[in-house]
């Protein structure tokens, strides 16, 4: 099954457009996990097990693992998701971008080492920097387009011959690069007008939309701007608001409540 087929099945099965982001910060872990060698794995698997039936995808952010020499725990976490919750795609958030020969190694890292179903990629270096990921036909490649941070406008809003740079990225992706149907785009929930514009340019392309929850993006505006005719098409990511909803041993339950509330809030506007 390809990433897009898996995602479509998960949207249906869990009646959910919610992507649960896995950004484990040990400084925010409950006290009973502190000091444990496997704390990151333990923390994340409890969140995954508590929310898997409410999510359309999981998105581990690689920096949170690499910064603590915990790539082995990331491997084990993704293996756990595939084994215990088959059918829920894993997007490795790595935001890679480099010349083709190096991109080939990043693709092997994401898809063979970590066994992710999709990876986030920075399109700044152009088509040949994206192609090595597309060589894995079952995998998804999610390109940064209009990011959720304020500074995203520094470059993404530049005029490039009558359109903004993020619009050019969306158009290149939809009209030229997506010959195999593997590409998706990142568009921040903090910019609903741009979500609508990207949807207009890209048809039914899956959009990863971070920025609700901790970054304050509006769920109603996000869903209205980004949903497709089938009322899907979105992976609306929330990380901190779910991960750290609880502070003690019951953090899994608290995460489940936050995920349920978010999934249902999203569904109200579909
Ligand atoms: O690619 C991403 O996932 C991403 C793109 C973007 O424009 N903005 C953004 O916040 N993200 C990621 O989405 C997550 C947002 O986390 P919360 O703000 O805690 O929900 C982090 O892992 C970010 O790295």
mmCIF file of C-alpha atoms and ligand atoms in Angstrom:
data_model
loop_
_atom_site.group_PDB
_atom_site.id
_atom_site.type_symbol
_atom_site.label_atom_id
_atom_site.label_comp_id
_atom_site.label_asym_id
_atom_site.label_seq_id
_atom_site.Cartn_x
_atom_site.Cartn_y
_atom_site.Cartn_z
ATOM 1 C CA UNK A 1 0.000 0.000 0.000
ATOM 2 C CA UNK A 2 1.307 3.472 -0.825
ATOM 3 C CA UNK A 3 1.523 6.293 1.699
ATOM 4 C CA UNK A 4 -1.449 8.087 0.122
ATOM 5 C CA UNK A 5 -3.582 4.930 0.138
ATOM 6 C CA UNK A 6 -2.637 4.265 3.751
ATOM 7 C CA UNK A 7 -3.488 7.841 4.690
ATOM 8 C CA UNK A 8 -6.872 7.675 2.915
ATOM 9 C CA UNK A 9 -7.661 4.445 4.776
ATOM 10 C CA UNK A 10 -6.671 5.972 8.135
ATOM 11 C CA UNK A 11 -8.816 9.092 7.486
ATOM 12 C CA UNK A 12 -11.767 6.726 7.023
ATOM 13 C CA UNK A 13 -11.073 4.139 9.684
ATOM 14 C CA UNK A 14 -10.455 6.587 12.517
ATOM 15 C CA UNK A 15 -12.768 9.286 11.150
ATOM 16 C CA UNK A 16 -9.858 11.619 11.801
ATOM 17 C CA UNK A 17 -7.745 14.289 10.135
ATOM 18 C CA UNK A 18 -5.578 14.630 13.268
ATOM 19 C CA UNK A 19 -1.840 13.986 13.048
ATOM 20 C CA UNK A 20 -0.316 13.422 16.481
ATOM 21 C CA UNK A 21 3.119 15.025 16.575
ATOM 22 C CA UNK A 22 5.813 13.274 18.607
ATOM 23 C CA UNK A 23 8.237 15.952 19.831
ATOM 24 C CA UNK A 24 9.523 14.386 23.068
ATOM 25 C CA UNK A 25 11.247 16.884 25.359
ATOM 26 C CA UNK A 26 12.582 15.117 28.491
ATOM 27 C CA UNK A 27 12.433 18.390 30.443
ATOM 28 C CA UNK A 28 8.630 18.155 30.196
ATOM 29 C CA UNK A 29 8.302 14.452 31.043
ATOM 30 C CA UNK A 30 6.432 13.315 34.161
ATOM 31 C CA UNK A 31 8.680 12.770 37.156
ATOM 32 C CA UNK A 32 8.489 8.962 37.134
ATOM 33 C CA UNK A 33 10.203 8.808 33.719
ATOM 34 C CA UNK A 34 13.080 11.132 34.559
ATOM 35 C CA UNK A 35 16.527 9.529 34.486
ATOM 36 C CA UNK A 36 15.432 6.400 32.619
ATOM 37 C CA UNK A 37 17.575 5.418 29.615
ATOM 38 C CA UNK A 38 14.477 4.535 27.597
ATOM 39 C CA UNK A 39 12.396 7.515 28.779
ATOM 40 C CA UNK A 40 11.841 8.889 25.258
ATOM 41 C CA UNK A 41 10.602 5.535 23.927
ATOM 42 C CA UNK A 42 8.411 4.968 26.990
ATOM 43 C CA UNK A 43 6.916 8.436 26.833
ATOM 44 C CA UNK A 44 6.168 8.269 23.114
ATOM 45 C CA UNK A 45 4.776 4.731 23.040
ATOM 46 C CA UNK A 46 2.315 5.609 25.824
ATOM 47 C CA UNK A 47 1.133 8.606 23.770
ATOM 48 C CA UNK A 48 0.909 6.473 20.615
ATOM 49 C CA UNK A 49 -1.041 3.682 22.315
ATOM 50 C CA UNK A 50 -3.425 6.198 23.891
ATOM 51 C CA UNK A 51 -4.175 8.044 20.647
ATOM 52 C CA UNK A 52 -3.753 5.562 17.762
ATOM 53 C CA UNK A 53 -7.494 5.111 17.179
ATOM 54 C CA UNK A 54 -7.983 8.883 17.038
ATOM 55 C CA UNK A 55 -5.219 9.789 14.593
ATOM 56 C CA UNK A 56 -4.726 9.639 10.825
ATOM 57 C CA UNK A 57 -0.930 9.733 11.220
ATOM 58 C CA UNK A 58 1.959 10.139 13.637
ATOM 59 C CA UNK A 59 4.762 12.619 13.073
ATOM 60 C CA UNK A 60 7.956 12.101 15.071
ATOM 61 C CA UNK A 61 10.328 15.092 14.822
ATOM 62 C CA UNK A 62 13.838 13.699 14.398
ATOM 63 C CA UNK A 63 15.673 16.546 16.182
ATOM 64 C CA UNK A 64 14.088 15.634 19.520
ATOM 65 C CA UNK A 65 15.611 12.165 19.234
ATOM 66 C CA UNK A 66 18.953 13.028 17.637
ATOM 67 C CA UNK A 67 19.657 15.811 20.155
ATOM 68 C CA UNK A 68 19.641 13.212 22.925
ATOM 69 C CA UNK A 69 21.452 10.442 21.005
ATOM 70 C CA UNK A 70 18.130 8.599 20.965
ATOM 71 C CA UNK A 71 17.861 7.585 17.298
ATOM 72 C CA UNK A 72 17.663 3.950 18.449
ATOM 73 C CA UNK A 73 14.555 4.896 20.424
ATOM 74 C CA UNK A 74 13.102 6.526 17.303
ATOM 75 C CA UNK A 75 13.701 3.311 15.353
ATOM 76 C CA UNK A 76 12.048 1.292 18.110
ATOM 77 C CA UNK A 77 9.127 3.734 18.317
ATOM 78 C CA UNK A 78 8.387 3.537 14.583
ATOM 79 C CA UNK A 79 8.682 -0.271 14.709
ATOM 80 C CA UNK A 80 6.205 -0.213 17.615
ATOM 81 C CA UNK A 81 3.716 1.884 15.622
ATOM 82 C CA UNK A 82 3.941 -0.456 12.610
ATOM 83 C CA UNK A 83 3.555 -3.545 14.777
ATOM 84 C CA UNK A 84 0.827 -2.438 17.203
ATOM 85 C CA UNK A 85 -1.076 0.032 15.041
ATOM 86 C CA UNK A 86 -0.695 -1.141 11.455
ATOM 87 C CA UNK A 87 -2.286 1.169 8.923
ATOM 88 C CA UNK A 88 -1.430 4.425 10.677
ATOM 89 C CA UNK A 89 1.237 6.104 8.547
ATOM 90 C CA UNK A 90 4.357 7.565 10.142
ATOM 91 C CA UNK A 91 5.695 10.844 8.777
ATOM 92 C CA UNK A 92 9.313 11.397 9.747
ATOM 93 C CA UNK A 93 9.680 15.127 10.213
ATOM 94 C CA UNK A 94 13.288 15.702 9.157
ATOM 95 C CA UNK A 95 12.941 18.667 6.747
ATOM 96 C CA UNK A 96 15.855 17.387 4.690
ATOM 97 C CA UNK A 97 17.203 19.101 1.570
ATOM 98 C CA UNK A 98 20.501 18.543 -0.284
ATOM 99 C CA UNK A 99 22.045 17.644 -3.633
ATOM 100 C CA UNK A 100 20.898 14.374 -5.159
ATOM 101 C CA UNK A 101 23.733 12.112 -4.003
ATOM 102 C CA UNK A 102 23.302 13.224 -0.382
ATOM 103 C CA UNK A 103 19.512 13.187 -0.659
ATOM 104 C CA UNK A 104 19.810 9.508 -1.639
ATOM 105 C CA UNK A 105 21.363 8.864 1.779
ATOM 106 C CA UNK A 106 18.678 10.884 3.576
ATOM 107 C CA UNK A 107 16.033 8.853 1.746
ATOM 108 C CA UNK A 108 17.644 5.583 2.835
ATOM 109 C CA UNK A 109 17.825 6.926 6.395
ATOM 110 C CA UNK A 110 14.129 7.873 6.464
ATOM 111 C CA UNK A 111 12.656 4.914 4.617
ATOM 112 C CA UNK A 112 15.024 1.988 5.276
ATOM 113 C CA UNK A 113 16.655 2.804 8.597
ATOM 114 C CA UNK A 114 13.659 4.424 10.305
ATOM 115 C CA UNK A 115 10.963 2.746 8.155
ATOM 116 C CA UNK A 116 8.928 5.940 7.894
ATOM 117 C CA UNK A 117 6.037 6.024 5.429
ATOM 118 C CA UNK A 118 6.706 9.648 4.490
ATOM 119 C CA UNK A 119 9.309 12.328 5.166
ATOM 120 C CA UNK A 120 9.256 16.124 5.248
ATOM 121 C CA UNK A 121 11.637 17.708 2.734
ATOM 122 C CA UNK A 122 12.719 21.295 2.099
ATOM 123 C CA UNK A 123 12.270 22.068 -1.643
ATOM 124 C CA UNK A 124 14.690 25.022 -1.667
ATOM 125 C CA UNK A 125 17.316 23.108 -3.691
ATOM 126 C CA UNK A 126 14.886 22.154 -6.439
ATOM 127 C CA UNK A 127 13.621 19.136 -8.307
ATOM 128 C CA UNK A 128 16.775 16.989 -8.369
ATOM 129 C CA UNK A 129 17.064 17.352 -4.578
ATOM 130 C CA UNK A 130 13.546 15.882 -4.209
ATOM 131 C CA UNK A 131 13.781 13.057 -6.766
ATOM 132 C CA UNK A 132 15.776 10.573 -4.627
ATOM 133 C CA UNK A 133 12.869 10.367 -2.165
ATOM 134 C CA UNK A 134 10.421 9.757 -5.027
ATOM 135 C CA UNK A 135 12.496 6.736 -6.050
ATOM 136 C CA UNK A 136 10.771 4.901 -3.193
ATOM 137 C CA UNK A 137 7.392 4.404 -4.876
ATOM 138 C CA UNK A 138 5.357 3.533 -1.791
ATOM 139 C CA UNK A 139 6.576 6.499 0.230
ATOM 140 C CA UNK A 140 5.252 10.014 0.684
ATOM 141 C CA UNK A 141 7.331 13.183 0.258
ATOM 142 C CA UNK A 142 5.959 16.233 2.025
ATOM 143 C CA UNK A 143 7.481 19.494 0.860
ATOM 144 C CA UNK A 144 7.626 22.692 2.914
ATOM 145 C CA UNK A 145 5.431 25.251 1.166
ATOM 146 C CA UNK A 146 4.007 27.882 3.542
ATOM 147 C CA UNK A 147 5.409 27.203 7.005
ATOM 148 C CA UNK A 148 3.602 28.103 10.228
ATOM 149 C CA UNK A 149 6.276 30.405 11.686
ATOM 150 C CA UNK A 150 6.238 34.205 11.308
ATOM 151 C CA UNK A 151 9.648 34.204 9.610
ATOM 152 C CA UNK A 152 8.314 31.921 6.891
ATOM 153 C CA UNK A 153 7.193 35.109 5.129
ATOM 154 C CA UNK A 154 10.805 36.318 4.733
ATOM 155 C CA UNK A 155 11.259 34.058 1.703
ATOM 156 C CA UNK A 156 7.940 32.297 1.058
ATOM 157 C CA UNK A 157 6.158 35.607 0.474
ATOM 158 C CA UNK A 158 8.673 37.002 -2.015
ATOM 159 C CA UNK A 159 7.259 37.871 -5.399
ATOM 160 C CA UNK A 160 8.698 35.577 -8.042
ATOM 161 C CA UNK A 161 7.384 36.857 -11.343
ATOM 162 C CA UNK A 162 3.793 37.635 -10.426
ATOM 163 C CA UNK A 163 3.230 35.038 -7.747
ATOM 164 C CA UNK A 164 4.563 34.381 -4.261
ATOM 165 C CA UNK A 165 7.307 31.847 -3.745
ATOM 166 C CA UNK A 166 5.028 29.494 -1.757
ATOM 167 C CA UNK A 167 2.536 29.572 -4.639
ATOM 168 C CA UNK A 168 5.324 28.648 -7.053
ATOM 169 C CA UNK A 169 6.301 25.728 -4.816
ATOM 170 C CA UNK A 170 2.676 24.554 -4.764
ATOM 171 C CA UNK A 171 2.370 24.903 -8.539
ATOM 172 C CA UNK A 172 5.675 23.157 -9.272
ATOM 173 C CA UNK A 173 4.692 20.340 -6.944
ATOM 174 C CA UNK A 174 1.207 19.921 -8.400
ATOM 175 C CA UNK A 175 1.936 20.497 -12.085
ATOM 176 C CA UNK A 176 5.486 19.222 -12.593
ATOM 177 C CA UNK A 177 6.982 17.194 -9.776
ATOM 178 C CA UNK A 178 4.081 15.029 -8.611
ATOM 179 C CA UNK A 179 4.100 12.636 -11.551
ATOM 180 C CA UNK A 180 3.800 9.647 -9.217
ATOM 181 C CA UNK A 181 1.226 11.002 -6.749
ATOM 182 C CA UNK A 182 3.647 10.771 -3.818
ATOM 183 C CA UNK A 183 3.914 14.464 -2.950
ATOM 184 C CA UNK A 184 2.178 16.409 -0.187
ATOM 185 C CA UNK A 185 2.782 19.942 1.096
ATOM 186 C CA UNK A 186 3.239 21.617 4.484
ATOM 187 C CA UNK A 187 1.027 24.659 5.026
ATOM 188 C CA UNK A 188 0.757 26.221 8.491
ATOM 189 C CA UNK A 189 -2.583 26.446 10.296
ATOM 190 C CA UNK A 190 -1.534 29.953 11.295
ATOM 191 C CA UNK A 191 -2.202 31.094 7.685
ATOM 192 C CA UNK A 192 -5.679 29.915 6.607
ATOM 193 C CA UNK A 193 -5.811 32.214 3.561
ATOM 194 C CA UNK A 194 -2.684 30.551 2.226
ATOM 195 C CA UNK A 195 -4.083 27.092 2.974
ATOM 196 C CA UNK A 196 -7.057 28.001 0.766
ATOM 197 C CA UNK A 197 -4.724 29.254 -1.970
ATOM 198 C CA UNK A 198 -2.606 26.092 -1.838
ATOM 199 C CA UNK A 199 -5.743 23.948 -1.968
ATOM 200 C CA UNK A 200 -6.875 25.902 -5.016
ATOM 201 C CA UNK A 201 -3.556 25.285 -6.783
ATOM 202 C CA UNK A 202 -3.087 21.637 -5.838
ATOM 203 C CA UNK A 203 -6.495 19.975 -6.141
ATOM 204 C CA UNK A 204 -6.726 17.019 -3.769
ATOM 205 C CA UNK A 205 -3.058 16.868 -2.716
ATOM 206 C CA UNK A 206 -2.594 15.878 0.963
ATOM 207 C CA UNK A 207 -1.602 18.843 3.119
ATOM 208 C CA UNK A 208 0.266 18.543 6.411
ATOM 209 C CA UNK A 209 -0.997 21.426 8.513
ATOM 210 C CA UNK A 210 0.884 22.134 11.763
ATOM 211 C CA UNK A 211 0.123 25.143 13.945
ATOM 212 C CA UNK A 212 -3.093 24.408 15.825
ATOM 213 C CA UNK A 213 -2.767 23.935 19.591
ATOM 214 C CA UNK A 214 0.436 25.471 20.954
ATOM 215 C CA UNK A 215 0.899 27.855 17.991
ATOM 216 C CA UNK A 216 -2.688 29.098 18.229
ATOM 217 C CA UNK A 217 -3.952 28.320 14.698
ATOM 218 C CA UNK A 218 -7.738 28.348 14.299
ATOM 219 C CA UNK A 219 -9.260 24.906 13.691
ATOM 220 C CA UNK A 220 -12.452 26.108 12.001
ATOM 221 C CA UNK A 221 -10.581 28.383 9.585
ATOM 222 C CA UNK A 222 -8.007 25.654 8.878
ATOM 223 C CA UNK A 223 -10.570 22.986 8.043
ATOM 224 C CA UNK A 224 -12.733 25.310 5.960
ATOM 225 C CA UNK A 225 -9.709 26.462 3.985
ATOM 226 C CA UNK A 226 -8.087 23.100 3.450
ATOM 227 C CA UNK A 227 -10.660 20.323 3.217
ATOM 228 C CA UNK A 228 -11.240 18.662 -0.133
ATOM 229 C CA UNK A 229 -14.620 17.870 -1.692
ATOM 230 C CA UNK A 230 -14.473 14.519 0.136
ATOM 231 C CA UNK A 231 -13.883 16.431 3.411
ATOM 232 C CA UNK A 232 -10.435 14.913 3.806
ATOM 233 C CA UNK A 233 -7.064 15.963 2.357
ATOM 234 C CA UNK A 234 -5.577 17.198 5.629
ATOM 235 C CA UNK A 235 -3.185 15.952 8.281
ATOM 236 C CA UNK A 236 -3.710 18.586 10.955
ATOM 237 C CA UNK A 237 -0.798 18.252 13.348
ATOM 238 C CA UNK A 238 -0.771 18.966 17.053
ATOM 239 C CA UNK A 239 2.288 18.093 19.143
ATOM 240 C CA UNK A 240 2.791 19.921 22.458
ATOM 241 C CA UNK A 241 -0.925 20.455 23.223
ATOM 242 C CA UNK A 242 -1.402 16.664 23.171
ATOM 243 C CA UNK A 243 1.956 15.426 24.504
ATOM 244 C CA UNK A 244 1.967 17.666 27.556
ATOM 245 C CA UNK A 245 -1.769 17.826 28.282
ATOM 246 C CA UNK A 246 -1.024 15.931 31.528
ATOM 247 C CA UNK A 247 1.891 16.350 33.901
ATOM 248 C CA UNK A 248 1.853 13.158 35.958
ATOM 249 C CA UNK A 249 1.641 9.378 35.443
ATOM 250 C CA UNK A 250 -1.749 9.820 33.785
ATOM 251 C CA UNK A 251 -0.237 11.715 30.867
ATOM 252 C CA UNK A 252 -1.428 9.049 28.403
ATOM 253 C CA UNK A 253 -5.048 9.536 29.435
ATOM 254 C CA UNK A 254 -4.681 13.302 29.358
ATOM 255 C CA UNK A 255 -3.188 13.050 25.866
ATOM 256 C CA UNK A 256 -6.105 10.883 24.783
ATOM 257 C CA UNK A 257 -8.631 13.459 26.048
ATOM 258 C CA UNK A 258 -6.792 16.271 24.252
ATOM 259 C CA UNK A 259 -6.570 14.224 21.033
ATOM 260 C CA UNK A 260 -10.250 13.278 21.198
ATOM 261 C CA UNK A 261 -11.282 16.870 21.740
ATOM 262 C CA UNK A 262 -9.079 18.036 18.861
ATOM 263 C CA UNK A 263 -10.231 15.319 16.469
ATOM 264 C CA UNK A 264 -13.869 16.110 17.236
ATOM 265 C CA UNK A 265 -13.308 19.857 16.938
ATOM 266 C CA UNK A 266 -11.799 19.258 13.487
ATOM 267 C CA UNK A 267 -14.705 17.000 12.495
ATOM 268 C CA UNK A 268 -17.271 19.640 13.453
ATOM 269 C CA UNK A 269 -16.147 21.745 10.504
ATOM 270 C CA UNK A 270 -15.784 19.000 7.860
HETATM 271 O O1 LIG B 1 6.986 20.247 9.097
HETATM 272 C C1 LIG B 1 6.419 20.437 10.183
HETATM 273 O O2 LIG B 1 5.894 19.516 10.770
HETATM 274 C C2 LIG B 1 6.278 21.817 10.656
HETATM 275 C C3 LIG B 1 6.200 22.799 9.696
HETATM 276 C C4 LIG B 1 5.817 24.095 10.053
HETATM 277 O O3 LIG B 1 5.641 24.975 9.218
HETATM 278 N N1 LIG B 1 5.588 24.369 11.376
HETATM 279 C C5 LIG B 1 5.719 23.428 12.350
HETATM 280 O O4 LIG B 1 5.453 23.742 13.521
HETATM 281 N N2 LIG B 1 6.126 22.158 12.019
HETATM 282 C C6 LIG B 1 6.353 21.132 13.052
HETATM 283 O O5 LIG B 1 5.103 20.814 13.655
HETATM 284 C C7 LIG B 1 5.260 20.625 15.067
HETATM 285 C C8 LIG B 1 4.414 21.661 15.775
HETATM 286 O O6 LIG B 1 4.330 21.393 17.121
HETATM 287 P P1 LIG B 1 3.270 22.086 18.117
HETATM 288 O O7 LIG B 1 3.356 23.561 17.867
HETATM 289 O O8 LIG B 1 3.790 21.679 19.459
HETATM 290 O O9 LIG B 1 1.922 21.528 17.806
HETATM 291 C C9 LIG B 1 6.756 20.705 15.327
HETATM 292 O O10 LIG B 1 7.283 19.384 15.230
HETATM 293 C C10 LIG B 1 7.293 21.539 14.180
HETATM 294 O O11 LIG B 1 8.630 21.205 13.833
#
